[in-house]
Short mmCIF file of C-alpha atoms in Angstrom, two decimals:
data_model
loop_
_atom_site.label_atom_id
_atom_site.label_comp_id
_atom_site.label_asym_id
_atom_site.label_seq_id
_atom_site.Cartn_x
_atom_site.Cartn_y
_atom_site.Cartn_z
CA GLY A 1 -274.82 -18.98 -94.74
CA ILE A 2 -277.47 -21.60 -95.21
CA GLN A 3 -281.03 -20.41 -95.87
CA VAL A 4 -284.11 -22.17 -94.49
CA GLU A 5 -287.61 -21.52 -95.78
CA GLN A 6 -290.81 -22.90 -94.32
CA SER A 7 -294.26 -23.02 -95.81
CA PRO A 8 -297.01 -22.21 -95.30
CA PRO A 9 -296.40 -19.40 -92.80
CA ASP A 10 -299.87 -19.85 -91.33
CA LEU A 11 -302.27 -22.78 -91.33
CA ILE A 12 -305.75 -23.05 -89.81
CA LEU A 13 -307.38 -26.47 -89.51
CA GLN A 14 -310.45 -28.05 -88.03
CA GLU A 15 -309.82 -30.75 -85.48
CA GLY A 16 -309.36 -34.09 -87.19
CA ALA A 17 -307.86 -32.71 -90.40
CA ASN A 18 -304.46 -33.67 -91.80
CA SER A 19 -301.69 -31.28 -92.79
CA THR A 20 -298.26 -31.13 -94.39
CA LEU A 21 -295.61 -28.58 -93.47
CA ARG A 22 -292.61 -28.05 -95.72
CA CYS A 23 -289.01 -27.01 -95.04
CA ASN A 24 -286.59 -26.14 -97.85
CA PHE A 25 -282.90 -25.53 -97.25
CA SER A 26 -280.28 -24.04 -99.53
CA ASP A 27 -277.30 -26.34 -98.97
CA SER A 28 -276.56 -29.95 -98.19
CA VAL A 29 -276.92 -30.84 -94.52
CA ASN A 30 -276.09 -33.82 -92.35
CA ASN A 31 -279.06 -33.49 -90.04
CA LEU A 32 -282.32 -31.65 -89.58
CA GLN A 33 -284.56 -31.10 -86.59
CA TRP A 34 -288.27 -30.36 -86.34
CA PHE A 35 -289.57 -28.57 -83.24
CA HIS A 36 -292.94 -27.57 -81.85
CA GLN A 37 -292.93 -24.36 -79.84
CA ASN A 38 -295.67 -24.36 -77.25
CA PRO A 39 -297.51 -21.19 -76.11
CA TRP A 40 -295.06 -20.83 -73.20
CA GLY A 41 -292.10 -20.68 -75.57
CA GLN A 42 -290.49 -24.05 -75.06
CA LEU A 43 -289.10 -25.78 -78.13
CA ILE A 44 -290.13 -29.42 -78.03
CA ASN A 45 -288.14 -31.88 -80.11
CA LEU A 46 -290.27 -33.70 -82.65
CA PHE A 47 -287.78 -35.31 -84.99
CA TYR A 48 -284.04 -35.53 -85.58
CA ILE A 49 -284.05 -36.70 -89.17
CA PRO A 50 -281.01 -36.36 -91.48
CA SER A 51 -282.73 -38.44 -94.16
CA GLY A 52 -285.52 -40.92 -94.68
CA THR A 53 -288.82 -41.16 -92.82
CA LYS A 54 -289.63 -41.36 -89.13
CA GLN A 55 -292.97 -41.70 -87.38
CA ASN A 56 -294.08 -40.87 -83.87
CA GLY A 57 -297.77 -41.41 -83.26
CA ARG A 58 -299.81 -39.04 -85.39
CA LEU A 59 -296.72 -37.21 -86.59
CA SER A 60 -294.25 -38.29 -89.23
CA ALA A 61 -291.39 -36.61 -91.05
CA THR A 62 -289.54 -37.22 -94.28
CA THR A 63 -286.25 -35.64 -95.30
CA VAL A 64 -284.97 -35.87 -98.87
CA ALA A 65 -281.46 -34.56 -98.38
CA THR A 66 -280.50 -34.79 -102.07
CA GLU A 67 -283.39 -32.47 -102.97
CA ARG A 68 -282.91 -30.25 -99.90
CA TYR A 69 -286.33 -30.44 -98.32
CA SER A 70 -288.17 -32.00 -95.41
CA LEU A 71 -291.87 -32.54 -94.77
CA LEU A 72 -293.73 -32.82 -91.47
CA TYR A 73 -297.08 -34.61 -91.59
CA ILE A 74 -299.69 -34.19 -88.89
CA SER A 75 -302.64 -36.53 -89.07
CA SER A 76 -305.96 -36.31 -87.21
CA SER A 77 -304.96 -32.95 -85.76
CA GLN A 78 -305.95 -31.99 -82.22
CA THR A 79 -306.27 -28.58 -80.57
CA THR A 80 -303.13 -29.35 -78.57
CA ASP A 81 -301.18 -29.44 -81.86
CA SER A 82 -301.59 -25.66 -82.11
CA GLY A 83 -298.41 -23.61 -81.94
CA VAL A 84 -295.43 -22.81 -84.11
CA TYR A 85 -293.50 -25.51 -85.92
CA PHE A 86 -289.86 -24.87 -86.77
CA CYS A 87 -287.35 -26.77 -88.80
CA ALA A 88 -283.64 -26.15 -88.22
CA VAL A 89 -280.44 -27.28 -89.92
CA PRO A 90 -276.83 -27.12 -88.72
CA GLY A 91 -274.07 -25.00 -90.20
CA GLY A 92 -270.88 -25.38 -88.22
CA SER A 93 -271.69 -24.86 -84.57
CA ARG A 94 -275.06 -23.20 -85.13
CA LEU A 95 -278.57 -24.27 -85.98
CA THR A 96 -280.28 -22.09 -88.56
CA PHE A 97 -284.04 -21.93 -88.09
CA GLY A 98 -286.77 -21.20 -90.54
CA GLU A 99 -289.38 -18.56 -89.76
CA GLY A 100 -291.83 -21.22 -88.66
CA THR A 101 -295.37 -22.31 -89.50
CA GLN A 102 -298.07 -21.02 -87.15
CA LEU A 103 -300.64 -23.81 -86.83
CA THR A 104 -304.08 -23.20 -85.33
CA VAL A 105 -306.37 -26.18 -84.81
CA ASN A 106 -309.96 -25.23 -84.05
CA PRO A 107 -312.37 -27.52 -82.18
CA GLU B 1 -288.80 -32.58 -70.25
CA THR B 2 -285.43 -32.07 -71.86
CA GLY B 3 -283.32 -31.90 -68.71
CA VAL B 4 -282.15 -28.39 -69.66
CA THR B 5 -283.09 -25.80 -67.05
CA GLN B 6 -282.92 -22.02 -67.32
CA SER B 7 -283.27 -19.22 -64.81
CA PRO B 8 -284.86 -16.84 -64.31
CA THR B 9 -287.97 -17.55 -66.38
CA HIS B 10 -289.02 -13.91 -66.61
CA LEU B 11 -287.29 -10.65 -65.81
CA ILE B 12 -287.68 -6.95 -66.40
CA LYS B 13 -284.74 -4.57 -66.74
CA THR B 14 -284.29 -0.96 -67.75
CA ARG B 15 -282.19 0.33 -70.61
CA GLY B 16 -278.48 0.49 -69.76
CA GLN B 17 -278.61 -2.21 -67.09
CA GLN B 18 -276.84 -5.55 -67.21
CA VAL B 19 -278.39 -9.02 -67.03
CA THR B 20 -277.13 -12.56 -66.39
CA LEU B 21 -279.09 -15.60 -67.53
CA ARG B 22 -278.23 -19.12 -66.41
CA CYS B 23 -278.52 -22.56 -67.95
CA SER B 24 -277.90 -26.08 -66.72
CA SER B 25 -277.30 -28.56 -69.50
CA GLN B 26 -278.68 -32.06 -69.81
CA SER B 27 -276.62 -34.65 -67.95
CA GLY B 28 -273.69 -35.84 -70.07
CA HIS B 29 -273.86 -32.96 -72.55
CA ASN B 30 -270.68 -30.91 -72.95
CA THR B 31 -271.95 -28.31 -75.42
CA VAL B 32 -274.24 -25.37 -74.67
CA SER B 33 -275.65 -22.92 -77.21
CA TRP B 34 -277.61 -19.72 -76.69
CA TYR B 35 -280.28 -18.33 -78.99
CA GLN B 36 -282.30 -15.12 -79.03
CA GLN B 37 -285.89 -15.25 -80.25
CA ALA B 38 -287.68 -11.98 -80.96
CA LEU B 39 -291.46 -11.97 -81.15
CA GLY B 40 -292.74 -13.63 -84.31
CA GLN B 41 -289.33 -14.80 -85.50
CA GLY B 42 -287.25 -17.94 -85.43
CA PRO B 43 -284.44 -18.29 -82.88
CA GLN B 44 -281.14 -16.63 -83.82
CA PHE B 45 -277.79 -18.13 -82.80
CA ILE B 46 -275.80 -16.06 -80.30
CA PHE B 47 -272.87 -18.36 -79.48
CA GLN B 48 -271.86 -21.86 -78.48
CA TYR B 49 -269.61 -23.11 -75.70
CA TYR B 50 -267.81 -26.43 -75.93
CA ARG B 51 -265.70 -27.63 -73.00
CA GLU B 52 -265.58 -24.12 -71.52
CA GLU B 53 -264.39 -22.40 -74.72
CA GLU B 54 -266.43 -20.27 -77.12
CA ASN B 55 -266.90 -22.37 -80.26
CA GLY B 56 -268.74 -20.16 -82.70
CA ARG B 57 -270.56 -16.87 -82.52
CA GLY B 58 -273.45 -15.34 -84.40
CA ASN B 59 -273.94 -11.75 -85.45
CA PHE B 60 -274.21 -10.25 -81.96
CA PRO B 61 -272.14 -7.37 -80.51
CA PRO B 62 -269.46 -7.91 -77.84
CA ARG B 63 -271.81 -6.74 -75.07
CA PHE B 64 -273.26 -10.26 -75.37
CA SER B 65 -270.81 -12.53 -73.58
CA GLY B 66 -270.88 -15.94 -72.01
CA LEU B 67 -269.22 -18.49 -69.81
CA GLN B 68 -269.26 -22.23 -69.47
CA PHE B 69 -268.28 -23.85 -66.18
CA PRO B 70 -266.51 -27.16 -65.53
CA ASN B 71 -269.88 -28.83 -64.86
CA TYR B 72 -270.94 -27.59 -68.35
CA SER B 73 -273.54 -25.17 -67.03
CA SER B 74 -273.45 -21.77 -68.69
CA GLU B 75 -274.22 -18.08 -68.31
CA LEU B 76 -275.22 -15.47 -70.85
CA ASN B 77 -274.39 -11.88 -69.90
CA VAL B 78 -275.72 -8.85 -71.69
CA ASN B 79 -274.32 -5.41 -70.83
CA ALA B 80 -275.74 -1.96 -71.61
CA LEU B 81 -279.19 -3.33 -72.35
CA GLU B 82 -281.13 -1.84 -75.24
CA LEU B 83 -284.86 -1.94 -75.90
CA ASP B 84 -284.28 -4.34 -78.85
CA ASP B 85 -282.74 -6.87 -76.46
CA SER B 86 -286.27 -7.68 -75.29
CA ALA B 87 -286.72 -11.29 -76.38
CA LEU B 88 -286.93 -14.91 -75.33
CA TYR B 89 -283.44 -16.28 -74.64
CA LEU B 90 -283.12 -20.00 -75.21
CA CYS B 91 -280.37 -22.30 -74.05
CA ALA B 92 -279.73 -25.65 -75.72
CA SER B 93 -277.41 -28.49 -74.86
CA SER B 94 -276.03 -31.25 -77.04
CA LEU B 95 -273.60 -34.16 -76.94
CA ASP B 96 -271.76 -32.98 -80.02
CA SER B 97 -270.63 -29.47 -80.92
CA GLN B 98 -271.24 -29.86 -84.66
CA THR B 99 -273.99 -32.29 -85.55
CA GLY B 100 -275.63 -33.45 -82.36
CA GLU B 101 -279.32 -33.14 -81.61
CA LEU B 102 -280.09 -30.02 -79.59
CA PHE B 103 -282.37 -30.00 -76.56
CA PHE B 104 -283.78 -26.67 -75.42
CA GLY B 105 -284.73 -25.27 -72.05
CA GLU B 106 -287.94 -23.35 -71.39
CA GLY B 107 -286.28 -20.01 -71.98
CA SER B 108 -285.82 -16.73 -70.12
CA ARG B 109 -288.13 -13.97 -71.23
CA LEU B 110 -286.40 -10.60 -70.92
CA THR B 111 -288.23 -7.30 -71.13
CA VAL B 112 -286.18 -4.10 -71.37
CA LEU B 113 -288.03 -0.87 -70.53
#
């Protein structure tokens, strides 16, 4: 099945800093989702981005499907951005998730 | 909020017992998927239901079973609970069984003692 790798596994930032999270996948895909998992466990949809670039406030994402990677940019980070960020790609009826990036934003 | 609701939010069971978890999908969505998330890992696909039929299954034993009802709500049943079944169980709904965007509920956190 498809493999999904995320990097870095852990990231610690000071409030106000910018960051880039990466997601590599092993096969061609027709969509990709980025999620933020809050401390209570809920997966919050950030982006549904098969290709190209999307922006939502301080967050943006770019997927380059031909090169099998996606990037999530967080600008001017805030403490509320802390949590685990997952990317996930479909394979048949399932989503395959990466292992996530644990982001900690310190005040 | 995603419009996907799960119950119960937390529960504790003992080894060998059975558990039923419930999920109501977002309005208009006909596809429900279940995922298991162990501590420190990404969610793992259990199975998907599309129009009341199982439509794909991950690497989980038969003691994990499910149902989808005519209103597209769903249940996940786990028999003969084992300690390793302790996890967060996530339900997701989507418009499309293959490529649609998934929306997740808040999860049911199961502890098996």
